[in-house]
Amino acid sequence: MRMRNLLFSLFFFTLCSGTLLAQDTLVLINGKTILVKSVDLKDYTIAYRKMEPKSKLKTIDPERVFSIRYKDGTERVIYYSDTLDPVDFKPEEMRMFIKGEQDADKYYKNNFNKGTAFVLGASGGLLGFYGLAVPPLYATIVGAFSPKMEKQKVSDPALLQNNIYREGYEKKARDRKIRNAMIGGLVGFVAGSVAFSIIY
């Protein structure tokens, strides 16, 4: 009986694993990925359905997509560089840029930034309506500075020697700093406004 349960469990695990692996993936220019059960290139759009049951057909601009990775292991690169633009990334350079974005999305953390944004936002609550200017002002300031790459956690330290990888990592890190500063600042502003209104 126990042997039968074990065999059934192994069969179910294998079936589920195969189902999870049997999927296509859209790799976006911003480093994000979308798991899809079907994808089609139609004219100037890419149509796809997500993995959820009864998912609706969606479309995405091909300029937002780097490649389609099919479930059989093959890849179709959608991105192409402008040969007349000397600063435009070539496909393999864009792949490295995206790798930097993905590593920053996975590893970059800046809790001090969140805490500072909350405190400043809460302090801005003292200024009433004018305090709403504090979060975007702080976000603009922190977003102007890139993190020190040598201190960042990455998937492979050797990648730090690649300037394009670093550029992708730094861009995603700055974007995250700006977003967290805005969210933390606005939450702090609301909390500060409520607290000051109760106190006074």
mmCIF file of N, CA and C in Angstrom, residues 15 21 67 134 142 163 197:
data_model
loop_
_atom_site.group_PDB
_atom_site.id
_atom_site.type_symbol
_atom_site.label_atom_id
_atom_site.label_comp_id
_atom_site.label_asym_id
_atom_site.label_seq_id
_atom_site.Cartn_x
_atom_site.Cartn_y
_atom_site.Cartn_z
ATOM 1 N N LEU A 15 4.195 14.491 -13.417
ATOM 2 C CA LEU A 15 3.176 15.080 -14.280
ATOM 3 C C LEU A 15 3.102 16.585 -14.076
ATOM 4 N N LEU A 21 6.928 22.836 -16.748
ATOM 5 C CA LEU A 21 8.024 23.104 -17.658
ATOM 6 C C LEU A 21 7.541 23.307 -19.095
ATOM 7 N N SER A 67 12.821 38.439 -26.534
ATOM 8 C CA SER A 67 12.776 37.139 -27.199
ATOM 9 C C SER A 67 11.606 36.300 -26.691
ATOM 10 N N VAL A 134 7.077 66.396 -0.892
ATOM 11 C CA VAL A 134 8.259 65.777 -0.284
ATOM 12 C C VAL A 134 8.603 64.432 -0.915
ATOM 13 N N VAL A 142 17.247 60.613 -4.750
ATOM 14 C CA VAL A 142 17.879 59.300 -4.590
ATOM 15 C C VAL A 142 18.006 58.578 -5.926
ATOM 16 N N ASN A 163 30.527 46.261 -18.687
ATOM 17 C CA ASN A 163 29.908 47.574 -18.502
ATOM 18 C C ASN A 163 28.417 47.586 -18.848
ATOM 19 N N SER A 197 -3.228 65.100 12.735
ATOM 20 C CA SER A 197 -4.611 65.596 12.872
ATOM 21 C C SER A 197 -5.231 65.096 14.166
#
